[in-house]
Coordinates of C-alpha atoms in Angstrom, one line a residue:
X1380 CA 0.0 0.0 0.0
X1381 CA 0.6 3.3 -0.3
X1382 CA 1.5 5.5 2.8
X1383 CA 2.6 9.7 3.0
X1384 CA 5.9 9.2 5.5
X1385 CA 8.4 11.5 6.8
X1386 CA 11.6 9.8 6.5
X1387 CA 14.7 11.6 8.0
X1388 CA 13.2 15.0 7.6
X1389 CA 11.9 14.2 3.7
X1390 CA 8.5 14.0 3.0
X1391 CA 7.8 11.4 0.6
X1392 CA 5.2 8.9 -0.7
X1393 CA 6.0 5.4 -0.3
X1394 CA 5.2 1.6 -0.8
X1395 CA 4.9 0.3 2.9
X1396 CA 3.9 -3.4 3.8
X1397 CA 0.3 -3.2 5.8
X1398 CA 0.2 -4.3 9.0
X1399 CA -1.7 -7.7 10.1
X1400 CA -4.7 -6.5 12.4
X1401 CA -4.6 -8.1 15.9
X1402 CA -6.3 -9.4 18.8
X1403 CA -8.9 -6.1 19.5
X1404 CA -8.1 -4.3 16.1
X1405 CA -9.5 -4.1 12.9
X1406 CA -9.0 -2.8 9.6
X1407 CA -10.0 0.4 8.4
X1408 CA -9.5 1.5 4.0
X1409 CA -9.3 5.0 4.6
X1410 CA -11.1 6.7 2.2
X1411 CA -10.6 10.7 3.8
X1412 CA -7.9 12.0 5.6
X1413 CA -7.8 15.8 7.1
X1414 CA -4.8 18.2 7.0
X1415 CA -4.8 19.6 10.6
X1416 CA -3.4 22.7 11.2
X1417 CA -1.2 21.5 13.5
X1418 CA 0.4 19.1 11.1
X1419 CA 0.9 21.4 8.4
X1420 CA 3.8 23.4 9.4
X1421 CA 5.4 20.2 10.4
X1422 CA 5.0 18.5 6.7
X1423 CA 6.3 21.4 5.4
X1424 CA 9.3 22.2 7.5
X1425 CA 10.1 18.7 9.1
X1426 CA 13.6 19.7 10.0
X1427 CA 12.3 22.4 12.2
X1428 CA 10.1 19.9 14.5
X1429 CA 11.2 16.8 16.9
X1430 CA 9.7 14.6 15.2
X1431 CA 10.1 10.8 15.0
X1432 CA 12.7 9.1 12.8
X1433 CA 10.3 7.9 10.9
X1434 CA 6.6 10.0 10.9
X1435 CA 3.4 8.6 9.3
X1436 CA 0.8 12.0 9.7
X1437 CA -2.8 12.3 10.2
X1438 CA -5.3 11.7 13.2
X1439 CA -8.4 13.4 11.2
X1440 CA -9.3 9.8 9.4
X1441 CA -12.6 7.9 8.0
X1442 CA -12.9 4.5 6.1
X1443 CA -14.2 1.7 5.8
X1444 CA -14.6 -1.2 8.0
X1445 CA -14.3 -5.1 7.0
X1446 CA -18.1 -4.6 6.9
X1447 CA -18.3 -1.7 4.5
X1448 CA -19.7 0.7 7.2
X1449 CA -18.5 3.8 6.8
X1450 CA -16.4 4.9 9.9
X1451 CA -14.3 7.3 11.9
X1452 CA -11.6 6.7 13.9
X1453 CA -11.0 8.4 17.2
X1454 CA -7.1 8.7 17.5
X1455 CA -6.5 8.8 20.9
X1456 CA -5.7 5.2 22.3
X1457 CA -5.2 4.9 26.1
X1458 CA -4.3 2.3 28.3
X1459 CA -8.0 1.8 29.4
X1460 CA -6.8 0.0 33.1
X1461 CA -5.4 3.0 34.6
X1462 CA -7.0 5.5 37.2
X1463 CA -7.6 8.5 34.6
X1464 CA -9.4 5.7 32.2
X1465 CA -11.3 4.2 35.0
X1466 CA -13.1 7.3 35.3
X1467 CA -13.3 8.4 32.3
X1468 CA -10.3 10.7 31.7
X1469 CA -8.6 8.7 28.8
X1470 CA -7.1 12.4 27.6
X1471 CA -4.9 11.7 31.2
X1472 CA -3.8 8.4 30.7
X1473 CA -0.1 8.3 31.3
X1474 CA 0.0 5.8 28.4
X1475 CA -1.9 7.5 26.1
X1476 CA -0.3 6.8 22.3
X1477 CA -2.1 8.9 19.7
X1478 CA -2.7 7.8 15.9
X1479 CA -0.4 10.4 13.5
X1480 CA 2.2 10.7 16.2
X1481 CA 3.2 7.7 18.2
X1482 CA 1.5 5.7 16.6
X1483 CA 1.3 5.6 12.4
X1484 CA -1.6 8.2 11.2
X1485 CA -3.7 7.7 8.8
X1486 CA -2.1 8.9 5.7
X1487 CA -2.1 5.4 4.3
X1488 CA -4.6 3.9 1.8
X1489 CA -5.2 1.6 5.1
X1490 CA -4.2 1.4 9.1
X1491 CA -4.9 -1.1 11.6
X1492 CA -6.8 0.5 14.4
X1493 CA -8.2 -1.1 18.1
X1494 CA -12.0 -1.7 17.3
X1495 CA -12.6 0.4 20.5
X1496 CA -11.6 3.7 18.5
X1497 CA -13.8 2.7 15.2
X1498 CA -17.0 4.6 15.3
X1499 CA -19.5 4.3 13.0
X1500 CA -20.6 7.6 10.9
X1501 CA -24.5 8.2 11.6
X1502 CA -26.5 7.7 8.3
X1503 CA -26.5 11.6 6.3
X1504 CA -23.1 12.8 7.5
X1505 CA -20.9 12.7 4.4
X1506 CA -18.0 11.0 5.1
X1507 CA -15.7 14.6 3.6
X1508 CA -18.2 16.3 6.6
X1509 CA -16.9 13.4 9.0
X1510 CA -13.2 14.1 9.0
X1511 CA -14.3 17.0 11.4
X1512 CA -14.9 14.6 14.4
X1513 CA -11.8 15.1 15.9
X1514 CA -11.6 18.8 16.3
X1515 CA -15.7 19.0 17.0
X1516 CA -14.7 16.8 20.0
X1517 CA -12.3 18.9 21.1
X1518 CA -14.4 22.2 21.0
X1519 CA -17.2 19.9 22.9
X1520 CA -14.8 19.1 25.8
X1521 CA -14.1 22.7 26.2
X1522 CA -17.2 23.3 26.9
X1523 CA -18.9 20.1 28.1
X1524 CA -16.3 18.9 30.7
X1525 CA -15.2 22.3 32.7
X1526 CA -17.4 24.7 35.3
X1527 CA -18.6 27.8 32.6
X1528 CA -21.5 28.3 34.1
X1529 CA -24.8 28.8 33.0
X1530 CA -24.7 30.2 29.5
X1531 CA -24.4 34.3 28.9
X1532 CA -22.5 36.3 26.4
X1533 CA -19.3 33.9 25.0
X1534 CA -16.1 35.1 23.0
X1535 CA -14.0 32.4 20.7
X1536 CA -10.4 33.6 19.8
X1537 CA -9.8 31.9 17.0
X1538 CA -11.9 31.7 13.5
X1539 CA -10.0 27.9 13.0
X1540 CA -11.9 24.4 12.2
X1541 CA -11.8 24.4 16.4
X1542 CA -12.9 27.8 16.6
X1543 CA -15.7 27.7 14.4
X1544 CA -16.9 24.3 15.5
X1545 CA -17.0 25.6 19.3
X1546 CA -19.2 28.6 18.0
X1547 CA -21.6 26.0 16.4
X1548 CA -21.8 23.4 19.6
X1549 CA -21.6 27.0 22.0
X1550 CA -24.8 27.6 20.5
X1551 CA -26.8 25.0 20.4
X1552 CA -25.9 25.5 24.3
X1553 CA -27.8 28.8 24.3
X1554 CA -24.9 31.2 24.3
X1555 CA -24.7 34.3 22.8
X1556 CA -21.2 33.6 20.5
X1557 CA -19.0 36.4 19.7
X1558 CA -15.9 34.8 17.4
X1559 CA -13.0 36.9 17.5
X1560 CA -10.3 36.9 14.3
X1561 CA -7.4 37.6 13.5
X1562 CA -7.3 41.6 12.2
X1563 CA -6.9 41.3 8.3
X1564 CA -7.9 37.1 8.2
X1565 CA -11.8 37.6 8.1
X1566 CA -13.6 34.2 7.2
X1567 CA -15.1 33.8 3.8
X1568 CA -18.8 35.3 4.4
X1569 CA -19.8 31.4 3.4
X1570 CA -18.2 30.8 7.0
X1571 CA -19.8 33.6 8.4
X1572 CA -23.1 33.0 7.0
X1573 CA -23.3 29.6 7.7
X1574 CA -21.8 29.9 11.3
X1575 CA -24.5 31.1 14.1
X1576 CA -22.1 33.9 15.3
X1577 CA -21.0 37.5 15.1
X1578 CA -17.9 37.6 13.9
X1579 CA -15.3 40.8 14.5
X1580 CA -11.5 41.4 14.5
X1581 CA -9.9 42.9 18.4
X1582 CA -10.2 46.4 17.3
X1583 CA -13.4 46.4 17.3
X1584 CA -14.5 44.7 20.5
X1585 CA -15.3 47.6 23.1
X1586 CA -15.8 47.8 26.1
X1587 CA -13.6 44.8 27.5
X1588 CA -14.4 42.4 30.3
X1589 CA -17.6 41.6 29.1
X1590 CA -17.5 38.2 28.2
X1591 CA -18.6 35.7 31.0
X1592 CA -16.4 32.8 29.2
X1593 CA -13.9 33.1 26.8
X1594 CA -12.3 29.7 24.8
X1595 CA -8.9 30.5 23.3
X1596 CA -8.9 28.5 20.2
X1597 CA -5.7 30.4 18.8
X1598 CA -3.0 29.3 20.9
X1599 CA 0.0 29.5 19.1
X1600 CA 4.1 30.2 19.3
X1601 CA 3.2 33.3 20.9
X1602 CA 1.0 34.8 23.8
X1603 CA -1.6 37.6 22.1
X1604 CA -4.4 35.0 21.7
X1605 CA -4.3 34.4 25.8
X1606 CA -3.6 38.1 26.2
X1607 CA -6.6 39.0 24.5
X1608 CA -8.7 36.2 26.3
X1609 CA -7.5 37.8 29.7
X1610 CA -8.6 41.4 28.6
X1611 CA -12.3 40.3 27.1
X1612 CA -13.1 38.1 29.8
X1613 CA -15.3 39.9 32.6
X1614 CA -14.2 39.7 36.6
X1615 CA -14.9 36.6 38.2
X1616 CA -15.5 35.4 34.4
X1617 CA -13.4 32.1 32.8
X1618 CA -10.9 32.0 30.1
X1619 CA -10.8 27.8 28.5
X1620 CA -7.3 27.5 26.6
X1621 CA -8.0 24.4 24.0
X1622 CA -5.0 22.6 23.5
X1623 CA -1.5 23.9 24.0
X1624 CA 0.5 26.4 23.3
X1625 CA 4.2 25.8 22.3
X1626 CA 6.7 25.3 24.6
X1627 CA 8.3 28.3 25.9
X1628 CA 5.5 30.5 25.5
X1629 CA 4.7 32.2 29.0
X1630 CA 2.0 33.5 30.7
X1631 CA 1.4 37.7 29.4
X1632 CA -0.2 39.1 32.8
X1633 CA 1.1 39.7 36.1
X1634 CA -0.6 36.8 38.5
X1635 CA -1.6 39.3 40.7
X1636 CA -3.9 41.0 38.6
X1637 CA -5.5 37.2 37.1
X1638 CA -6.4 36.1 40.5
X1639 CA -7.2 39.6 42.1
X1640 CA -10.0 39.4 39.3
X1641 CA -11.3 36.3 40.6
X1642 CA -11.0 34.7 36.6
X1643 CA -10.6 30.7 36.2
X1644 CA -8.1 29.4 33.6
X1645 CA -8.5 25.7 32.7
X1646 CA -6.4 23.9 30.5
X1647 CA -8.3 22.0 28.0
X1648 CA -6.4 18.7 26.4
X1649 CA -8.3 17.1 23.9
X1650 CA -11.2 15.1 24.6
X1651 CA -12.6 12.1 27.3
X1652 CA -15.1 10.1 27.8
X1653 CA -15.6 11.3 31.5
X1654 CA -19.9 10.3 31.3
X1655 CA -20.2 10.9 27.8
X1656 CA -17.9 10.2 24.6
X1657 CA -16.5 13.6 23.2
X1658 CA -16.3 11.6 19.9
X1659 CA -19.8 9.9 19.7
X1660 CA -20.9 13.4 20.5
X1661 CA -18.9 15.2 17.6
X1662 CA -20.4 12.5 15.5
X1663 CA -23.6 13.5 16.8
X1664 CA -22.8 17.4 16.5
X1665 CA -22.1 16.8 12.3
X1666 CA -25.4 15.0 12.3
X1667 CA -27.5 17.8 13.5
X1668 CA -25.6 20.6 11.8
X1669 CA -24.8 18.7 8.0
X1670 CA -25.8 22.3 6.3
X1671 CA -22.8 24.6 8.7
X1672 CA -20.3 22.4 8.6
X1673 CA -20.1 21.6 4.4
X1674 CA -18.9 25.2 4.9
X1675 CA -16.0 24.3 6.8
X1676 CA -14.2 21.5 4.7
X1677 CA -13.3 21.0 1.5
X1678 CA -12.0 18.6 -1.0
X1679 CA -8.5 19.2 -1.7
X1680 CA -8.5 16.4 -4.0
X1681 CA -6.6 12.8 -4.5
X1682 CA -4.5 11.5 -2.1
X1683 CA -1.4 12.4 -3.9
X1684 CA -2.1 15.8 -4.2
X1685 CA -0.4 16.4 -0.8
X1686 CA 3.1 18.3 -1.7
X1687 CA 0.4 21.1 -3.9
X1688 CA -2.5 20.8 -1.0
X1689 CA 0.5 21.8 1.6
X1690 CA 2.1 24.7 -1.1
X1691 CA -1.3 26.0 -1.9
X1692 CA -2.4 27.0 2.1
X1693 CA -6.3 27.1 1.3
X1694 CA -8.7 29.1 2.6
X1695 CA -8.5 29.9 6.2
X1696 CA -10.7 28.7 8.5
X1697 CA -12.2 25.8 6.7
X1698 CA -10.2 22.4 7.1
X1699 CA -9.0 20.3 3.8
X1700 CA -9.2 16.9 3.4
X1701 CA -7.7 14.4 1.0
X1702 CA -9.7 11.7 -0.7
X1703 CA -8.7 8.3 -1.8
X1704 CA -10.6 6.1 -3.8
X1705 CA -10.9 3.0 -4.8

C-alpha cells in the first residue's frame, strides 16, 4: 500500500507493507484524511520539528470497515486499566499513544486501528463532513467537561476548524457567541453566513471584560491570543485555553492582577469520555448541523495531491481533506 511518511526530515510517498490486524483491532480503507493545522507546518518544514525518525501524519481519518460501514476513527488510544481511564479521563492516561504521532496516522490507503476507536458515521453525514470529528470533540470538551457556568455572552479567539466548531456546539448551548479573528484574516462570508455567530477582529471589541467565558482557540508560538482572552473576559468570568501552546511561551499578565479578578483558567487537552464520549458526540454534533459544517471543509482532491495541498495554504478557516478512492 501506499503511505505519506516522513523519513529523516523528507516527505515522501512510499510503498509500505500493511500491518496484520490483531487481537482487539481491525482494519480500516481510509477513504478521507484531514490536513490539521497542526500538522501542516510540520509536513512542510520537518527539520524544524522533533519529530520521530520515521513519521506517518494524520489523526483526522474515515474509512471503511471489513463490513463496508463507513467509519471514523477516534485517534486517541489509552491504556483503558489506569486510574484516569477508569473514570473516564482517557485524555490523562499516562499511556496515552495517539494515531499520527506515536502511533502511524492515517495517511495510508489503510491502518490497523483497536476496534474500541472505530465509530460508526450516523446515516446523512458525508463522510468529507466526517473528517471533522476530531476537532468537533475537542471544541465539545471545552465546553462540556469544565465549570462555565450557565450560559451568557461567549467570545471564541480563533476563526480555525476548532474555533468555528465551538461557536456551532456554543450555541446549540444557548450562548450568545461572539468569534474573535485575527485583524486582516476575516472568514469567507460562506463561513460567516453559515456559522450562528457574530464575527469581529480585536479592534473592534469595546468595552472589554464583558464576556462571561472566553475559549482560546488560537494558541500558538506566541501569547496575544491568551492576552486577548485575559482582557475580554469579565471579573470573576473564565478564560478555557483548547490545547497547547508551544513550549516556551509564557503567561502575558502579572498573577496578581489574574487572581485579584477572581477569573478561572483551565487547560483544555483534547477530549474524554468522562460520562459521555467527546467523539460519539462530535459525530452526533455533524449530524444535527450537515448544512454549517459543508462550509468548513473542502476537497482538496486525491490523495497524492499532498506536496500542492501543503504549497497551496487554502482558505483559512475551513479544514482540507484528501480523498482516496478505490
Amino acid at each position: 500500500m501506499k503511505a505519506w511518511e516522513v523519513r529523516n526530515n523528507v516527505l515522501g510517498l512510499h510503498e509500505v507493507a500493511p500491518a496484520p490486524p490483531g487481537a482487539d483491532e481491525t482494519l480500516v480503507r481510509v477513504s478521507h484524511i484531514g490536513i490539521c493545522g497542526s500538522d501542516r507546518p510540520k509536513l512542510l518544514h520537518p527539520a524544524s520539528f522533533a519529530l520521530p525518525k520515521l513519521w506517518r501524519p494524520g489523526h483526522e481519518i474515515v474509512g471503511t470497515d471489513p463490513t463496508g460501514r463507513t467509519v471514523a476513527v477516534d485517534p486517541l488510544v489509552s491504556c483503558n486499566v489506569c486510574p484516569n481511564c477508569a473514570t473516564g479521563n482517557t485524555h490523562l492516561c499516562g499511556a496515552l499513544r495517539r494515531i499520527g504521532w506515536d502511533l502511524p496516522g492515517g495517511c495510508a490507503e489503510q491502518m490497523v486501528v483497536r476496534e474500541g476507536n472505530v465509530h460508526p458515521v450516523p446515516d446523512g453525514v458525508d463522510p468529507l463532513h466526517a473528517t471533522l470529528t476530531d476537532p468537533a470533540a475537542v471544541a465539545i470538551h471545552g465546553l462540556r467537561c469544565h465549570p462555565v457556568g450557565e450560559p451568557g455572552r461567549l467570545a471564541v479567539i480563533g476563526a480555525g476548524t476548532v474555533g468555528l466548531l465551538t461557536a456551532l456546539y456554543a450555541h446549540e448551548q444557548g450562548w450568545d457567541v461572539t468569534v474573535v479573528y485575527r485583524d486582516g484574516r476575516a472568514p469567507h462570508e460562506t463561513v460567516t453566513t453559515a456559522v450562528p455567530a457574530a464575527f469581529r477582529s480585536p479592534a473592534t471589541l469595546h468595552p472589554e471584560r464583558t464576556f462571561a467565558l472566553v475559549v482560546d482557540a488560537a494558541t500558538g508560538t506566541d501569547p496575544a491570543p491568551l492576552d486577548l482572552a485575559l482582557r475580554l473576559v469579565s471579573d470573576g468570568g473564565t478564560v478555557i485555553v483548547q490545547n497547547a501552546y508551544h513550549p516556551g511561551v509564557r503567561l502575558p499578565v502579572p498573577l496578581r492582577d489574574l487572581f485579584r479578578r477572581s477569573i478561572r483558567l483551565i487547560g483544555s487537552f483534547s477530549y474524554c469520555r468522562r460520562q459521555h464520549d467527546d467523539f460519539a458526540l462530535a459525530l452526533g454534533l455533524l449530524r444535527s448541523h450537515t448544512d454549517q459544517v459543508a462550509y468548513l471543509v473542502s476537497d482538496a482532491g486525491e490523495f497524492s495531491n499532498l506536496p500542492a495541498v501543503l504549497d497551496g495554504g487554502g482558505m483559512h478557516s475551513v479544514r482540507q481533506v484528501l480523498t482516496i478512492r478505490a
